[in-house]
CSV table of C-alpha atoms in Angstrom, one decimal:
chain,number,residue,atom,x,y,z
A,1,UNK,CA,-53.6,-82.3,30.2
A,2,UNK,CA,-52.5,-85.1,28.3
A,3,UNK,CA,-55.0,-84.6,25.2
A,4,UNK,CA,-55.0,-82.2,22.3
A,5,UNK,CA,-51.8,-83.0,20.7
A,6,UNK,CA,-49.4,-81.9,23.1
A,7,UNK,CA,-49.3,-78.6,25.2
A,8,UNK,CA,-47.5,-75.8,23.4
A,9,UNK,CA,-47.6,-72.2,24.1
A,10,UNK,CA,-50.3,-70.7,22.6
A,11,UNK,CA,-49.6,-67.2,24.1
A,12,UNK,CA,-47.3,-65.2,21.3
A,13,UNK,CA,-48.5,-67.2,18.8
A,14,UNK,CA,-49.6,-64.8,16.9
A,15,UNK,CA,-46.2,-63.6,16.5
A,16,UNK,CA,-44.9,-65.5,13.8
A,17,UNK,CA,-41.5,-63.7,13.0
A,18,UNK,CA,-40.6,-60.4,14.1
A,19,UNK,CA,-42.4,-57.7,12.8
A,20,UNK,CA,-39.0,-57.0,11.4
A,21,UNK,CA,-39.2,-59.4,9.3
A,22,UNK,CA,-42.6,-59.1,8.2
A,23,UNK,CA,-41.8,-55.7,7.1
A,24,UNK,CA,-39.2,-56.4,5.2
A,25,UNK,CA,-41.0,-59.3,3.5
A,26,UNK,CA,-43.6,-56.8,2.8
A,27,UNK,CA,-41.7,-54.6,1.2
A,28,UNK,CA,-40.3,-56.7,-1.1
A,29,UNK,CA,-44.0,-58.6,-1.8
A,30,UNK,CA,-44.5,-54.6,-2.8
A,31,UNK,CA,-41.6,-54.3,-4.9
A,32,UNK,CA,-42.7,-57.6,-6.6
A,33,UNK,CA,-40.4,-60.2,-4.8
A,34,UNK,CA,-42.6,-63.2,-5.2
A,35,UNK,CA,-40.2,-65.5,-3.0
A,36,UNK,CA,-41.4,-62.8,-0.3
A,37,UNK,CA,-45.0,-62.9,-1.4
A,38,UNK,CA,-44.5,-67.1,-0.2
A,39,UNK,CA,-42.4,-66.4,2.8
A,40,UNK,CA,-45.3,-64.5,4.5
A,41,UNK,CA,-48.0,-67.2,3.0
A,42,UNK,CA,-46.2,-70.0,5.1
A,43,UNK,CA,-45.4,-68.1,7.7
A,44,UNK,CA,-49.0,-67.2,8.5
A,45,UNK,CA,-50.6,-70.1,6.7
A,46,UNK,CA,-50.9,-72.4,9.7
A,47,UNK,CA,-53.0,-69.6,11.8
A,48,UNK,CA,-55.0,-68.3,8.8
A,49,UNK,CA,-56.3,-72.2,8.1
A,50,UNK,CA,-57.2,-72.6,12.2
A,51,UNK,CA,-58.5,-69.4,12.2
A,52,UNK,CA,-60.8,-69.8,8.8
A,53,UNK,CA,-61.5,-73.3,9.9
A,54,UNK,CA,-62.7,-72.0,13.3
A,55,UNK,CA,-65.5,-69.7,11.6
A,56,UNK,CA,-66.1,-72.1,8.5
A,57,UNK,CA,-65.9,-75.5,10.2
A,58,UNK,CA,-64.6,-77.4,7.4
A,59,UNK,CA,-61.5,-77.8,6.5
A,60,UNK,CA,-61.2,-77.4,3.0
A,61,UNK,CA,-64.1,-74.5,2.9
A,62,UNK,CA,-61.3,-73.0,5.0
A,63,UNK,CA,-58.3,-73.4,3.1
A,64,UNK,CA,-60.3,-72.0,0.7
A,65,UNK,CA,-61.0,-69.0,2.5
A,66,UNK,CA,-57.4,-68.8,3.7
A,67,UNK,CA,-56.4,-68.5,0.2
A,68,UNK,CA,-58.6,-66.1,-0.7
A,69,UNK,CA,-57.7,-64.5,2.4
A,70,UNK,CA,-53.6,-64.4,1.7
A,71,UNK,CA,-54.8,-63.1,-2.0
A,72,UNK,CA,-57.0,-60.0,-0.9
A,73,UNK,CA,-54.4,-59.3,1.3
A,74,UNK,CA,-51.9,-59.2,-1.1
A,75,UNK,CA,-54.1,-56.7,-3.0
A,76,UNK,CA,-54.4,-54.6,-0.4
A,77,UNK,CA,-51.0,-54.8,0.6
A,78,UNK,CA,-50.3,-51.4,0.0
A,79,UNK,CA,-52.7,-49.9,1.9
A,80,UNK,CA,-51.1,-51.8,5.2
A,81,UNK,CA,-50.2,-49.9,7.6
A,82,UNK,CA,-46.1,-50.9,8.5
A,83,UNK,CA,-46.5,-49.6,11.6
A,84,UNK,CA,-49.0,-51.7,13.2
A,85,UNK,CA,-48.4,-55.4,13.4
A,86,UNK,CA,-49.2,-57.5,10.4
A,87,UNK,CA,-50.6,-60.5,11.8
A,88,UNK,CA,-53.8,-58.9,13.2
A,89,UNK,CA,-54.5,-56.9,10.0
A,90,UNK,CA,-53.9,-60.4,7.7
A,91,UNK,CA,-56.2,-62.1,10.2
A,92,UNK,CA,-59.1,-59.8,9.5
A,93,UNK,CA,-58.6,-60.1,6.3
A,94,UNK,CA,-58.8,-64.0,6.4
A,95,UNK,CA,-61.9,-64.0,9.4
A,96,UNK,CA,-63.5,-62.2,7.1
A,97,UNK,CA,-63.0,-63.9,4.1
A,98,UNK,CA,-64.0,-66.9,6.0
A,99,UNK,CA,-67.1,-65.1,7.0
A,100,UNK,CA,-67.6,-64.0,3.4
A,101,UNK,CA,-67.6,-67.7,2.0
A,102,UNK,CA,-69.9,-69.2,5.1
A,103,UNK,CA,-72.2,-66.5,3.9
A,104,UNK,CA,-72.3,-67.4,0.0
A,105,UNK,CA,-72.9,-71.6,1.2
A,106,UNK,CA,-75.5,-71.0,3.4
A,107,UNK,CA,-74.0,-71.6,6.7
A,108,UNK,CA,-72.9,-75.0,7.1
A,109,UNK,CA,-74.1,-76.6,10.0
A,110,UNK,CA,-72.0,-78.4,12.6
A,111,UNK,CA,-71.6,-82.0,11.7
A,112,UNK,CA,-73.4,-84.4,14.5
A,113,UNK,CA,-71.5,-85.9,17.0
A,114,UNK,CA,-70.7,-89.6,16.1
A,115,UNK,CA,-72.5,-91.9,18.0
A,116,UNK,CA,-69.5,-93.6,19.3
A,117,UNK,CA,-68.3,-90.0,20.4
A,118,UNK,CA,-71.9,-89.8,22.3
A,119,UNK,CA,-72.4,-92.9,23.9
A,120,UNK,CA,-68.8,-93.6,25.2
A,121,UNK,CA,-67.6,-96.4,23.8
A,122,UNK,CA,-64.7,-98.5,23.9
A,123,UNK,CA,-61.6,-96.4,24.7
A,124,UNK,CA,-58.9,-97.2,22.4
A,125,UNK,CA,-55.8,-95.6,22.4
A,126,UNK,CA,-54.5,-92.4,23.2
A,127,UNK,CA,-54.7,-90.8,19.7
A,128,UNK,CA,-58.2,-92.1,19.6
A,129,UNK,CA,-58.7,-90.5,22.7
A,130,UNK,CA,-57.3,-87.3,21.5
A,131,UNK,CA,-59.1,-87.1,18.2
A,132,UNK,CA,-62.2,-88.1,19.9
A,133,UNK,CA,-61.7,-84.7,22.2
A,134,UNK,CA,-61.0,-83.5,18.6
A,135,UNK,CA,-63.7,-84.1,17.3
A,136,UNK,CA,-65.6,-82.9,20.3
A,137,UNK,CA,-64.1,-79.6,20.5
A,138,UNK,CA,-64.7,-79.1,16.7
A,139,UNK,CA,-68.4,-79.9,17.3
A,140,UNK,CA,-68.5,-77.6,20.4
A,141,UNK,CA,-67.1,-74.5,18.4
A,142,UNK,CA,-69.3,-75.3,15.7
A,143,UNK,CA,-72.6,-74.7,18.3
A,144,UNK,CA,-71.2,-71.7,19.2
A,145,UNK,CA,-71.8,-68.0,17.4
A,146,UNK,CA,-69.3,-67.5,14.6
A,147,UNK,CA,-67.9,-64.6,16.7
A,148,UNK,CA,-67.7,-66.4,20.3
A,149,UNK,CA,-65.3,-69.1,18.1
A,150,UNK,CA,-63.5,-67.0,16.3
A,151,UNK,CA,-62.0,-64.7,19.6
A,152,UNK,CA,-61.5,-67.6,21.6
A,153,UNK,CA,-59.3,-69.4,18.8
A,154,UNK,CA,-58.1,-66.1,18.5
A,155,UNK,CA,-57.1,-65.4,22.1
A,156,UNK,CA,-56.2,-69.2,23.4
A,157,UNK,CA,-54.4,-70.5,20.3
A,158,UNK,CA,-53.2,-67.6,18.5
A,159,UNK,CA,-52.4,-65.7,21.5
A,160,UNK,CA,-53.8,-61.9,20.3
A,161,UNK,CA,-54.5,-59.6,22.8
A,162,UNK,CA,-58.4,-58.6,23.4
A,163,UNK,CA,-57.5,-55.4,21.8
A,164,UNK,CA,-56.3,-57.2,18.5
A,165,UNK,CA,-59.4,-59.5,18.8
A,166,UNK,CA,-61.2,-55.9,19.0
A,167,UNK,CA,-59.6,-54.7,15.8
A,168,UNK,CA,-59.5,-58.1,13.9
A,169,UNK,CA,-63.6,-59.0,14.7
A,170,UNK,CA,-64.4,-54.9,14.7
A,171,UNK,CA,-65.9,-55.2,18.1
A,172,UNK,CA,-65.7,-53.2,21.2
A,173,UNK,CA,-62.9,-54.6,23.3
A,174,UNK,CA,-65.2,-55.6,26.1
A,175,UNK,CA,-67.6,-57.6,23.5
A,176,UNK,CA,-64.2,-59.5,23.1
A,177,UNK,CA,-63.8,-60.3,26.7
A,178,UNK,CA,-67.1,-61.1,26.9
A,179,UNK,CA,-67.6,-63.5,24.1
A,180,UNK,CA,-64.3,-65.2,25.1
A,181,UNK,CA,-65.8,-65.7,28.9
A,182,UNK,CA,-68.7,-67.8,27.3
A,183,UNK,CA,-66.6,-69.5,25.3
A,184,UNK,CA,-64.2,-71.1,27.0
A,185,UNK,CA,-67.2,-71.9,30.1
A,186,UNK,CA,-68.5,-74.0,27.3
A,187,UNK,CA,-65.6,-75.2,26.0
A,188,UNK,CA,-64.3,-76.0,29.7
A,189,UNK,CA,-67.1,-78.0,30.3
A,190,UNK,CA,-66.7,-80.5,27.6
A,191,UNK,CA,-62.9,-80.7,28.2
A,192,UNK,CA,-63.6,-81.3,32.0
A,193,UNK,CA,-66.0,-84.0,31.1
A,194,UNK,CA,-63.8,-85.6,28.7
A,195,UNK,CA,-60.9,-86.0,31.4
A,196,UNK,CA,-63.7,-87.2,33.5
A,197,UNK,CA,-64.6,-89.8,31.0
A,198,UNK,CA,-60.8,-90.8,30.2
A,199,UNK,CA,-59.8,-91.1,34.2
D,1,UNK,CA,-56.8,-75.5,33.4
D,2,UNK,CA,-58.8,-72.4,35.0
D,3,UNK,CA,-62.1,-72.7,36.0
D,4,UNK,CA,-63.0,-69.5,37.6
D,5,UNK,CA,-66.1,-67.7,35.8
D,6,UNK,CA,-64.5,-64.3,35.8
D,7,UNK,CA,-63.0,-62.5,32.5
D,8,UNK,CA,-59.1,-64.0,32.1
D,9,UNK,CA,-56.6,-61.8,30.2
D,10,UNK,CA,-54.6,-64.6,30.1
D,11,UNK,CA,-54.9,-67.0,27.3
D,12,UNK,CA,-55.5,-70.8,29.1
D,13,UNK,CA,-52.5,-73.2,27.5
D,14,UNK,CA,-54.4,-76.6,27.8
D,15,UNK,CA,-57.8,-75.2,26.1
D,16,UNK,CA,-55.4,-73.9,23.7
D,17,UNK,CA,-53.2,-77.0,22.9
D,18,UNK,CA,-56.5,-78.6,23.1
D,19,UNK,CA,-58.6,-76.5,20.2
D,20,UNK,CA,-55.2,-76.0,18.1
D,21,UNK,CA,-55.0,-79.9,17.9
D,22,UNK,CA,-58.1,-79.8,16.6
D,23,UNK,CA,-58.2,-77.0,14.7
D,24,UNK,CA,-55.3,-77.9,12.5
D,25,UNK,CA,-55.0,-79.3,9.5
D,26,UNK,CA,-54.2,-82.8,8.4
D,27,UNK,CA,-52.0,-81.8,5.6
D,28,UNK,CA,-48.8,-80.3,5.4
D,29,UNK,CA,-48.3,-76.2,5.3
D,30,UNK,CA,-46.2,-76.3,2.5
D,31,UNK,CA,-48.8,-77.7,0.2
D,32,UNK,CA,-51.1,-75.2,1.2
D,33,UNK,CA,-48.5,-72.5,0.8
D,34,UNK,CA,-47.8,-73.9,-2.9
D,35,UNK,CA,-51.1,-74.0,-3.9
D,36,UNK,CA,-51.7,-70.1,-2.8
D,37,UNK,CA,-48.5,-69.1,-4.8
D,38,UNK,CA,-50.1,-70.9,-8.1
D,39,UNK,CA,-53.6,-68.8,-7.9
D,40,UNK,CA,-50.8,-66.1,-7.1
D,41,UNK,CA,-49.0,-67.0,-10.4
D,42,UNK,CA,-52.2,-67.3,-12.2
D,43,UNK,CA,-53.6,-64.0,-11.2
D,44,UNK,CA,-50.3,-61.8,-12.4
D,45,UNK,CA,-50.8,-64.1,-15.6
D,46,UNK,CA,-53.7,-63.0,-15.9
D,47,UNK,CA,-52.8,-59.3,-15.2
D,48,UNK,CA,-50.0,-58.6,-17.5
D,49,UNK,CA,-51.3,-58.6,-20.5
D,50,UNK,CA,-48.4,-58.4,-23.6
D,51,UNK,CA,-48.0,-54.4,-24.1
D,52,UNK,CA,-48.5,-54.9,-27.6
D,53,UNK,CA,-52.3,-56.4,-26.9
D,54,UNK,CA,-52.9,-53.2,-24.9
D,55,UNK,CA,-51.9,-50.5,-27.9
D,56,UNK,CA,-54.3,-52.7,-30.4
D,57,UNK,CA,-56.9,-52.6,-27.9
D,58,UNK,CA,-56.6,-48.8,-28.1
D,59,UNK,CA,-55.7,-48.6,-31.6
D,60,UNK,CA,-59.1,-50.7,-32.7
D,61,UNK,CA,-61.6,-48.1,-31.2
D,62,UNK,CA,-59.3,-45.2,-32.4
D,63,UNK,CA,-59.8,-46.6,-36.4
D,64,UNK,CA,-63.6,-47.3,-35.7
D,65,UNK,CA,-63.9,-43.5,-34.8
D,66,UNK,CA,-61.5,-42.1,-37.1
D,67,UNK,CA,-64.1,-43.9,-39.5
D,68,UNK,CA,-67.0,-42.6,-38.4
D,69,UNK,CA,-65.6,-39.4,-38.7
D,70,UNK,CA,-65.0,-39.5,-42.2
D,71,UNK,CA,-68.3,-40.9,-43.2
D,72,UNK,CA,-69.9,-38.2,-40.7
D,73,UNK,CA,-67.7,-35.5,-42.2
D,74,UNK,CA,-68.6,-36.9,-46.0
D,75,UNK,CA,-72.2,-36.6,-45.4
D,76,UNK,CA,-71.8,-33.4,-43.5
D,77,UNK,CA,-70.0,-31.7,-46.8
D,78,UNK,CA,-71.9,-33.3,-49.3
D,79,UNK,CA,-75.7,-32.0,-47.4
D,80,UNK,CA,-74.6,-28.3,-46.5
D,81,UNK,CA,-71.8,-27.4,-49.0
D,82,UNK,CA,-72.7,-29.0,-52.2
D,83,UNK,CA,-74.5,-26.2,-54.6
D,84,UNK,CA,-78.5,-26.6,-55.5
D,85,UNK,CA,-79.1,-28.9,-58.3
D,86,UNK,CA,-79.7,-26.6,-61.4
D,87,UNK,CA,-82.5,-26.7,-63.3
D,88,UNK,CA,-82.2,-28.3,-67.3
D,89,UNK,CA,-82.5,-25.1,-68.8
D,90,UNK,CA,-80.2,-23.6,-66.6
D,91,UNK,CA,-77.4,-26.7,-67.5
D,92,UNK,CA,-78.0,-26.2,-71.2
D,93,UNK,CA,-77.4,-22.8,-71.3
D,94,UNK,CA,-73.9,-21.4,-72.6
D,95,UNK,CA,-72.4,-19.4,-70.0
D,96,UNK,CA,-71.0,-16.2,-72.1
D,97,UNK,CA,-71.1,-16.1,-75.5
D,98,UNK,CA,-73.3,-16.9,-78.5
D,99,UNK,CA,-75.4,-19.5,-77.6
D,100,UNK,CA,-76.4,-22.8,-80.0
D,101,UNK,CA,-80.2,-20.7,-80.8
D,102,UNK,CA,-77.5,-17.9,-82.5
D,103,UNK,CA,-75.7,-20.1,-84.3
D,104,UNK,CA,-78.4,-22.0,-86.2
D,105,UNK,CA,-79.8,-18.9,-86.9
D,106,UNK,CA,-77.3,-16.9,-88.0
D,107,UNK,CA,-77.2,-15.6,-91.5
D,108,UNK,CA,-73.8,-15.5,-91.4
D,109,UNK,CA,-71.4,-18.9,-91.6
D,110,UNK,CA,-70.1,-19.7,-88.2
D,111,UNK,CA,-67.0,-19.3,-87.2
D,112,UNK,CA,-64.8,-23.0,-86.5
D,113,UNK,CA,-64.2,-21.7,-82.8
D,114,UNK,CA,-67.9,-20.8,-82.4
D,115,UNK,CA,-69.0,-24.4,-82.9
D,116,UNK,CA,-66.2,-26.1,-81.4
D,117,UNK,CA,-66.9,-24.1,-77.9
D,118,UNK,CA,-70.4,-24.9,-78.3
D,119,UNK,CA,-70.2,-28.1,-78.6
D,120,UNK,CA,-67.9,-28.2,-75.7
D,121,UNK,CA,-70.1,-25.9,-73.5
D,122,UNK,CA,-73.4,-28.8,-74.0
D,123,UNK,CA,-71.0,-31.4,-72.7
């Protein structure tokens, strides 16, 4: 596509090690290893900030929930389940942290469009371009429900399943399918009329 | 990019390059990850408190109630075991003997041992 910072694989994503090794960094975060306890944080910390930042909007409101997120979860680590996959269970934790903390400040609102965004002004560069569509995109998820955003971040860029959508959000799976649907036709629009605009 | 309107159980590669780049963050993960680990640091700071701290924090209520007991116990004794207050008479009175009302009376001299217990008995 040419935009968006370059195509990578957002399918398996989710998947940041093997759940091998996320179980053996759990167990030693539980036998009070804090070298694990890190290992885990930046292994999940780049998904737990785009997937707080997709239900708060901002991004330091969702680093801020990302760490409160990676904290709770260490509190509840021994209640996790080894057998099930740890990086659906951490990203409930963290989408509803996020949640949590949108909550206590009131729902922030999606920033407005910049004029210059709007009205289609000079094309500069291609990283202009790209952090115009940015920018765009960020706006877009930010006028969608909190839910629709969060599964379709979930789904397209993190690569879970619907069924770990289902578990992460606590939504029926087809609520999952269908929130995704109506995300991505809006979300589709504005990219196809943003490669219109750069042809 | 798909544009079919149906349900996809596929995730779509370009809308996802395209909302991760604009998802992420400017900074770099490690900073992120370091600043975690210091709330981390702070909270088990905050958690283990010196073992030492913990037995006085027991050991302060434990002298306030051994405390109370005592006064409670004091006042209990002193209200339901201490003896009715007698009555002057009743002080002043020898307990065997010849009284003090004998012995001034007495034709006879009294006897040393007589007046020294008497005297005793009144104090």
């Amino acid at each position: 596509m040419g935009a968006g910072g370059g195509a990578q694989p957002p399918a398996g994503a989710a998947r940041m090690g093997s759940s091998e090794d996320d179980k053996s960094l759990i167990t030693k975060t539980l036998a009070g290893e804090r070298e694990a306890f890190g290992s885990l944080v930046e292994r999940y910390a780049p998904q737990a900030r785009r997937v707080a930042r997709a239900v708060l909007g901002d991004p330091d409101d969702a680093d801020d929930a990302a760490q409160d997120g990676f904290l709770s979860a260490l509190v509840k680590l021994a209640q996790y389940d080894t057998r099930r996959p740890f990086g659906p269970w951490l990203m409930r934790i963290v989408a509803n942290a996020a949640t949590d903390r949108r909550r206590r400040r009131n729902v922030r609102q999606a920033e407005p469009l910049d004029a210059a965004l709007v009205g289609g002004g000079p094309r500069p560069d291609v990283v202009a371009m790209r952090s115009e569509l940015s920018a765009r995109l960020r706006t877009a998820l930010g006028e969608l429900p909190e839910r629709r955003r969060t599964a379709v971040v979930l789904f397209d860029v993190e690569g879970y399943s619907h069924a770990e959508i289902a578990g992460i959000l606590g939504i029926p799976e087809g609520t999952v399918r269908s929130e995704v649907f109506h995300a991505r036709r809006r979300l589709r629009t504005l990219l196809a009329d943003w490669k219109e605009q750069v042809k | 990019m798909k544009n079919e309107p149906s349900f996809d159980h596929r995730p779509d590669p370009e809308l996802g390059a395209a909302l991760r780049a604009a998802l992420e963050p400017k900074d770099d993960h490690k900073a992120f990850a370091a600043r975690v680990m210091a709330q981390y640091e702070r909270a088990l700071d905050r958690a283990s408190v010196p073992t030492l701290d913990v037995l006085a924090s027991w050991f302060r209520p434990g002298i306030a109630a051994a405390v109370a007991a005592l006064i409670l116990g004091f006042l209990f004794g002193r209200t339901v075991l201490a003896p009715e207050p007698a009555s002057f008479d009743t002080a002043m009175a020898p307990l065997e003997g010849r009284g003090l009302a004998d012995l001034v009376t007495s034709q006879d001299p009294p006897d040393a041992s007589v007046v020294f217990s008497s005297l005793v008995e009144q104090r």
